[in-house]
PDB file of C-alpha atoms in Angstrom:
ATOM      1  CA  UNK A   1     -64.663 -93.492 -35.176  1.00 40.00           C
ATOM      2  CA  UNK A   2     -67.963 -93.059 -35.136  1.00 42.00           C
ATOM      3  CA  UNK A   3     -68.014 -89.798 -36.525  1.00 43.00           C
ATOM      4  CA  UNK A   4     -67.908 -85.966 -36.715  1.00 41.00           C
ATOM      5  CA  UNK A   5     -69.412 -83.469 -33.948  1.00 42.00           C
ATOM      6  CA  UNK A   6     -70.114 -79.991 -34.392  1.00 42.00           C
ATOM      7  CA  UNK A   7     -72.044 -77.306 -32.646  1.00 43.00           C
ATOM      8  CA  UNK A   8     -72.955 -73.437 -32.263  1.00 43.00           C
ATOM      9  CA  UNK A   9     -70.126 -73.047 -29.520  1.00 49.00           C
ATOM     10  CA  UNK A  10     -67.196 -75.106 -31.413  1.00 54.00           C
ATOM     11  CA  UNK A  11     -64.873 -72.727 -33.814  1.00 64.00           C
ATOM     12  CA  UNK A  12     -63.284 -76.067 -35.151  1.00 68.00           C
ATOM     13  CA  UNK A  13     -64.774 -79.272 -36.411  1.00 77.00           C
ATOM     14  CA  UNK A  14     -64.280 -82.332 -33.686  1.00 84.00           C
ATOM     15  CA  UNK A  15     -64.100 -85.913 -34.553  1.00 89.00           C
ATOM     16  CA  UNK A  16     -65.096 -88.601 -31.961  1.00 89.00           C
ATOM     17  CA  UNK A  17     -62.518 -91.382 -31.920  1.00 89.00           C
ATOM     18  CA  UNK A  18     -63.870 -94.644 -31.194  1.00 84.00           C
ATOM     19  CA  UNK A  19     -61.523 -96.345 -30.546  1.00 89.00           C
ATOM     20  CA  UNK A  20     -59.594 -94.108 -28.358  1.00 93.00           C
ATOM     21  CA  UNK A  21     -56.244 -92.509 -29.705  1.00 93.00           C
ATOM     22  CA  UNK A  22     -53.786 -93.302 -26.338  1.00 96.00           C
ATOM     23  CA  UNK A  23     -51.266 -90.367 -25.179  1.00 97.00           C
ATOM     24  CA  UNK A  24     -48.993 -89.413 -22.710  1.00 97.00           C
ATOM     25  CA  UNK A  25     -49.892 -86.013 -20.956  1.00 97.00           C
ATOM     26  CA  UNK A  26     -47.606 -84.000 -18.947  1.00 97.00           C
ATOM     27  CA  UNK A  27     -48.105 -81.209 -16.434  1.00 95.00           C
ATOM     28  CA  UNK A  28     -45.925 -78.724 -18.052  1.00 95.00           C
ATOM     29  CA  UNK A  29     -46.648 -75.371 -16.292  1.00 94.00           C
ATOM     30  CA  UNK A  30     -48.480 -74.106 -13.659  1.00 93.00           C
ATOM     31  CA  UNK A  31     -48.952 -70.526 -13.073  1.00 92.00           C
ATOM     32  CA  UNK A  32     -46.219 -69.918 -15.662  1.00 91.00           C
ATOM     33  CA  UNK A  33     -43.751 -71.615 -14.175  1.00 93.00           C
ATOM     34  CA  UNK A  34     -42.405 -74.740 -15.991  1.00 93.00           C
ATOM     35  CA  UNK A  35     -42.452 -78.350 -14.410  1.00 89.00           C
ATOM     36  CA  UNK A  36     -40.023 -81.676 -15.395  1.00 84.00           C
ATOM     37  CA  UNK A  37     -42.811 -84.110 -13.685  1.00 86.00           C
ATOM     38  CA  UNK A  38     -43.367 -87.169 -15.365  1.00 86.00           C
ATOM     39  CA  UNK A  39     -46.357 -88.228 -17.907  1.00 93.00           C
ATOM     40  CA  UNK A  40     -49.677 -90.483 -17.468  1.00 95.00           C
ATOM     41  CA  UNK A  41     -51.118 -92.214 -20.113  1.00 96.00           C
ATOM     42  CA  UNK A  42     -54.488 -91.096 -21.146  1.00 98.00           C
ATOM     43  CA  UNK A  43     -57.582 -91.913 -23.716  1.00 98.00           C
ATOM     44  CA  UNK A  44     -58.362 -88.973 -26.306  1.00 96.00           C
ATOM     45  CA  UNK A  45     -62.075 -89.450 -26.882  1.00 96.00           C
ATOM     46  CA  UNK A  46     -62.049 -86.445 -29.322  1.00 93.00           C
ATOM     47  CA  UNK A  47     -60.010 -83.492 -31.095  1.00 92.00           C
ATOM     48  CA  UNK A  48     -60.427 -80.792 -32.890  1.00 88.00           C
ATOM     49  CA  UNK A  49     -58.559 -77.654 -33.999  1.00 84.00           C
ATOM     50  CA  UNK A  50     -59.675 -76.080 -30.897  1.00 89.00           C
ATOM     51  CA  UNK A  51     -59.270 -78.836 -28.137  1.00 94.00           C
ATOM     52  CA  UNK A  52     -59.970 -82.606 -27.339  1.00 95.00           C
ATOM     53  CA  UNK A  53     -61.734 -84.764 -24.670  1.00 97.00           C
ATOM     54  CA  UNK A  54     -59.906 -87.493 -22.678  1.00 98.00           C
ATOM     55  CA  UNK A  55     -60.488 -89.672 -19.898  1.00 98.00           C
ATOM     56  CA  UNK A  56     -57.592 -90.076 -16.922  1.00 97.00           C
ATOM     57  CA  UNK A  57     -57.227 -91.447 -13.524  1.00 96.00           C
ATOM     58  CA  UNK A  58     -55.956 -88.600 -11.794  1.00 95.00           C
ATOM     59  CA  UNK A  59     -57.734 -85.954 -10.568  1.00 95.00           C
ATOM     60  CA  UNK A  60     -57.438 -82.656 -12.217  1.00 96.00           C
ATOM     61  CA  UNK A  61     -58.719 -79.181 -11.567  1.00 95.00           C
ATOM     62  CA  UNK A  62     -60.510 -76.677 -13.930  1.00 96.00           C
ATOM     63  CA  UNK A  63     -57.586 -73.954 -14.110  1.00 94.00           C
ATOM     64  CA  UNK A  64     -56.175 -72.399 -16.732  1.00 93.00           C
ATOM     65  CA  UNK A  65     -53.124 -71.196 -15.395  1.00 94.00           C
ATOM     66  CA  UNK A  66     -52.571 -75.464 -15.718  1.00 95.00           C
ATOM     67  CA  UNK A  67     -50.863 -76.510 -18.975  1.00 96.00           C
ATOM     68  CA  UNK A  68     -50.939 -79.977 -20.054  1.00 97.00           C
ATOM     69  CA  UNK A  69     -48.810 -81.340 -22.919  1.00 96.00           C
ATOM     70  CA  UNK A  70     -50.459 -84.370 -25.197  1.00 97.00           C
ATOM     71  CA  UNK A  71     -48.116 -86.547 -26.772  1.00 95.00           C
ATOM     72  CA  UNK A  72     -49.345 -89.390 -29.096  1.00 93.00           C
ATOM     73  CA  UNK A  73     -48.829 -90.790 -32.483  1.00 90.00           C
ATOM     74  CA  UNK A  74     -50.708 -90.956 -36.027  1.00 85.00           C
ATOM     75  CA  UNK A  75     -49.507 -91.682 -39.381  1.00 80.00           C
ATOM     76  CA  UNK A  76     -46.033 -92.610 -38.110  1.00 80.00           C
ATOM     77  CA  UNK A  77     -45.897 -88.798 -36.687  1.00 81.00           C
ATOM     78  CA  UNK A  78     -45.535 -87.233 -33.342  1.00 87.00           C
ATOM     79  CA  UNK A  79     -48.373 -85.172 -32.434  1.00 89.00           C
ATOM     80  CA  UNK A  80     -47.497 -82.976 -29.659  1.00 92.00           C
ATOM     81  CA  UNK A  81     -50.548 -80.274 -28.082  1.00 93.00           C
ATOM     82  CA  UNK A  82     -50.777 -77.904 -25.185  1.00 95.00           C
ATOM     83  CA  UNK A  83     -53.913 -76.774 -23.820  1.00 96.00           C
ATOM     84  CA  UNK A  84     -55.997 -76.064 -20.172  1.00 97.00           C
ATOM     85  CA  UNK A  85     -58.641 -78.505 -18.732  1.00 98.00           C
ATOM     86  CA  UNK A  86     -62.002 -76.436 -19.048  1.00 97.00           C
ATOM     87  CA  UNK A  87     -64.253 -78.887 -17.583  1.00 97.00           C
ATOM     88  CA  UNK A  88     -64.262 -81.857 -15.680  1.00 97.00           C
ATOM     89  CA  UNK A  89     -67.152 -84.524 -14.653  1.00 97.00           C
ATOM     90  CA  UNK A  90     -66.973 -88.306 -13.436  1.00 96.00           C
ATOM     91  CA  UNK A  91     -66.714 -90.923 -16.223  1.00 95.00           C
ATOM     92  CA  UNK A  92     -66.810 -93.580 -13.098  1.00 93.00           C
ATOM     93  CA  UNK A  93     -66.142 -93.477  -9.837  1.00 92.00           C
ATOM     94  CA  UNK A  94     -62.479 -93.572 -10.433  1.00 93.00           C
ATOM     95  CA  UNK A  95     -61.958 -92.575 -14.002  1.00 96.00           C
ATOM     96  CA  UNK A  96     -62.705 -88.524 -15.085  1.00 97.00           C
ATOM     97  CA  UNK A  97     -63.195 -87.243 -18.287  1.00 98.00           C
ATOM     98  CA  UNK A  98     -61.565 -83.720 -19.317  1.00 98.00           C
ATOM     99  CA  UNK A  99     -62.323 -81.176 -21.992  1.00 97.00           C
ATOM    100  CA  UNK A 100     -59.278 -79.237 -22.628  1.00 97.00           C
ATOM    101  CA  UNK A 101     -58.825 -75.879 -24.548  1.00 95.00           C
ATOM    102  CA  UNK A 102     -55.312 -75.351 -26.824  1.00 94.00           C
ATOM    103  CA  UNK A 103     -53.459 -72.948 -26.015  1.00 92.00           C
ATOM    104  CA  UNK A 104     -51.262 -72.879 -28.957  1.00 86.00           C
ATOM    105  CA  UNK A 105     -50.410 -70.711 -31.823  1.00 87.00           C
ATOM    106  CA  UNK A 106     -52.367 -70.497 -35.038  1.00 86.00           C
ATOM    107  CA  UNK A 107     -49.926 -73.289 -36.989  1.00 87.00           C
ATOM    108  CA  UNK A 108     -50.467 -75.661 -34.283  1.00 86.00           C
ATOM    109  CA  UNK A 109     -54.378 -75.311 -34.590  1.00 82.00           C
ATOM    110  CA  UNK A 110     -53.649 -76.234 -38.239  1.00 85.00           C
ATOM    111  CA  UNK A 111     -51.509 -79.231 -38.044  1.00 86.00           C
ATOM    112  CA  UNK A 112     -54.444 -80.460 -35.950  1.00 87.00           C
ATOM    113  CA  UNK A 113     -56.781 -79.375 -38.317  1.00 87.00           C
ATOM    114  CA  UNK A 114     -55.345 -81.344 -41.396  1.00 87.00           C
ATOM    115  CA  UNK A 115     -54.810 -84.549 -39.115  1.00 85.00           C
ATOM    116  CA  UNK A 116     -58.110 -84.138 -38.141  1.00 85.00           C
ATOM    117  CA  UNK A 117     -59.537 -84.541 -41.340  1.00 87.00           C
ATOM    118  CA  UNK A 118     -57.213 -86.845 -42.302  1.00 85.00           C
ATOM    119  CA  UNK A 119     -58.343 -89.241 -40.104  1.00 82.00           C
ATOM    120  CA  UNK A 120     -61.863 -88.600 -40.697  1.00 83.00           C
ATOM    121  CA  UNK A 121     -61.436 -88.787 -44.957  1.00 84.00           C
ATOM    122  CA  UNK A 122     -59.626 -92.010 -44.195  1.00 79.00           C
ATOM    123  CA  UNK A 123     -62.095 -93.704 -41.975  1.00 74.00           C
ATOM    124  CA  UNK A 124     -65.080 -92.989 -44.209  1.00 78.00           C
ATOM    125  CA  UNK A 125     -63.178 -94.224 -47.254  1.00 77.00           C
ATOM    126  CA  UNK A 126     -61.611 -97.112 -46.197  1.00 68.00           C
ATOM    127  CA  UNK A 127     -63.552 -98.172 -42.791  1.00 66.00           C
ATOM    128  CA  UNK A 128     -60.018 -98.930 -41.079  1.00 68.00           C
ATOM    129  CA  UNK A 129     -58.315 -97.207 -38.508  1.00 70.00           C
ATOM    130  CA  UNK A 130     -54.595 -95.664 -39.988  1.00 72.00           C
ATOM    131  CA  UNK A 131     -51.799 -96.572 -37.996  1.00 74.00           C
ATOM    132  CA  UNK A 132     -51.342 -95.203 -34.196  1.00 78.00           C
ATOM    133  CA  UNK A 133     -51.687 -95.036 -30.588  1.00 89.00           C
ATOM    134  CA  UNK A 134     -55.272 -96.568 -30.970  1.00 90.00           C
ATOM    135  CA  UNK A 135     -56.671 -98.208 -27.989  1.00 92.00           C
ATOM    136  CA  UNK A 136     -56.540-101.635 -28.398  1.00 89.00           C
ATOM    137  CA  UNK A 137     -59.314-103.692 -26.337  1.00 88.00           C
ATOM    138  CA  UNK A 138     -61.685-101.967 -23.195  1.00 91.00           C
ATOM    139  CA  UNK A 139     -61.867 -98.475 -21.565  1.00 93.00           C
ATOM    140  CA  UNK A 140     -62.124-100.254 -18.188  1.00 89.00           C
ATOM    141  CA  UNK A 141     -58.783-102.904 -19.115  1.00 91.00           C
ATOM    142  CA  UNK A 142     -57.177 -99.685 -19.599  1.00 94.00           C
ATOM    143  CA  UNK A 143     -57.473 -98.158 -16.690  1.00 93.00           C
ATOM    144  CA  UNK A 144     -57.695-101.390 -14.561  1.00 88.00           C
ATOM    145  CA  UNK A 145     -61.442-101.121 -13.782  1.00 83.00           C
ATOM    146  CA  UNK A 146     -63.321-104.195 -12.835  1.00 72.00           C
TER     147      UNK A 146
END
């Protein structure tokens, strides 16, 4: 984790995660309509209170009437999050990388919040990475690249 980012746009506090936390996401809804589909493993480059950044191999489009469900693991603890992709832009010519908006209630945002910090008290203080779905070796083993 290489450390914290802010800026004049953000309304929460984001912490680049370096290694990369792996999660499952999940189409969950489209145009308010709930899906059962299956989930794809991802790399969450960054969360906040508001939102993270991940990188996928599957294509996704800017829409908001998209929910995606991130499922992934810190501290022992399921963290589950729901939010919209709000941009999109090539990582490499097969890999993308998403920023994605919450879309959940106020004592979601919170429970982010606190791991959030969390991880960022604990990785100044101790240098170490807590226990989790942290990537373990390269981006591009991840996803197969050569």
């Amino acid at each position: 984790m290489n450390g914290v980012k802010t800026g004049k746009q953000r309304d929460y506090f984001r912490l680049k995660l370096d290694p990369p936390l792996r999660s499952r996401m999940t189409i969950v809804m489209i145009k308010g309509k709930t899906l059962e589909v299956g989930s794809a493993e991802v790399l969450i480059e960054d969360i906040g209170g508001g939102g993270l950044r991940f990188l996928s191999d599957l294509k996704l489009p800017v829409n908001d009437q998209l929910v995606l469900q991130f499922e992934t693991e810190v501290y022992s603890q399921q963290l589950k999050t729901y939010g919209h992709v709000v941009r999109s832009s090539p990582w490499s010519e097969t890999i993308y990388e998403y920023a994605v908006k919450f879309t959940m209630d106020e004592s979601a945002h919170a429970e982010v919040n606190r791991l959030v910090n969390s991880l960022a008290i604990r990785f100044r203080q101790r240098g170490s990475l807590p226990s989790g779905w942290f990537l373990q070796g390269d981006r591009k083993d991840f996803f197969h690249i050569e």
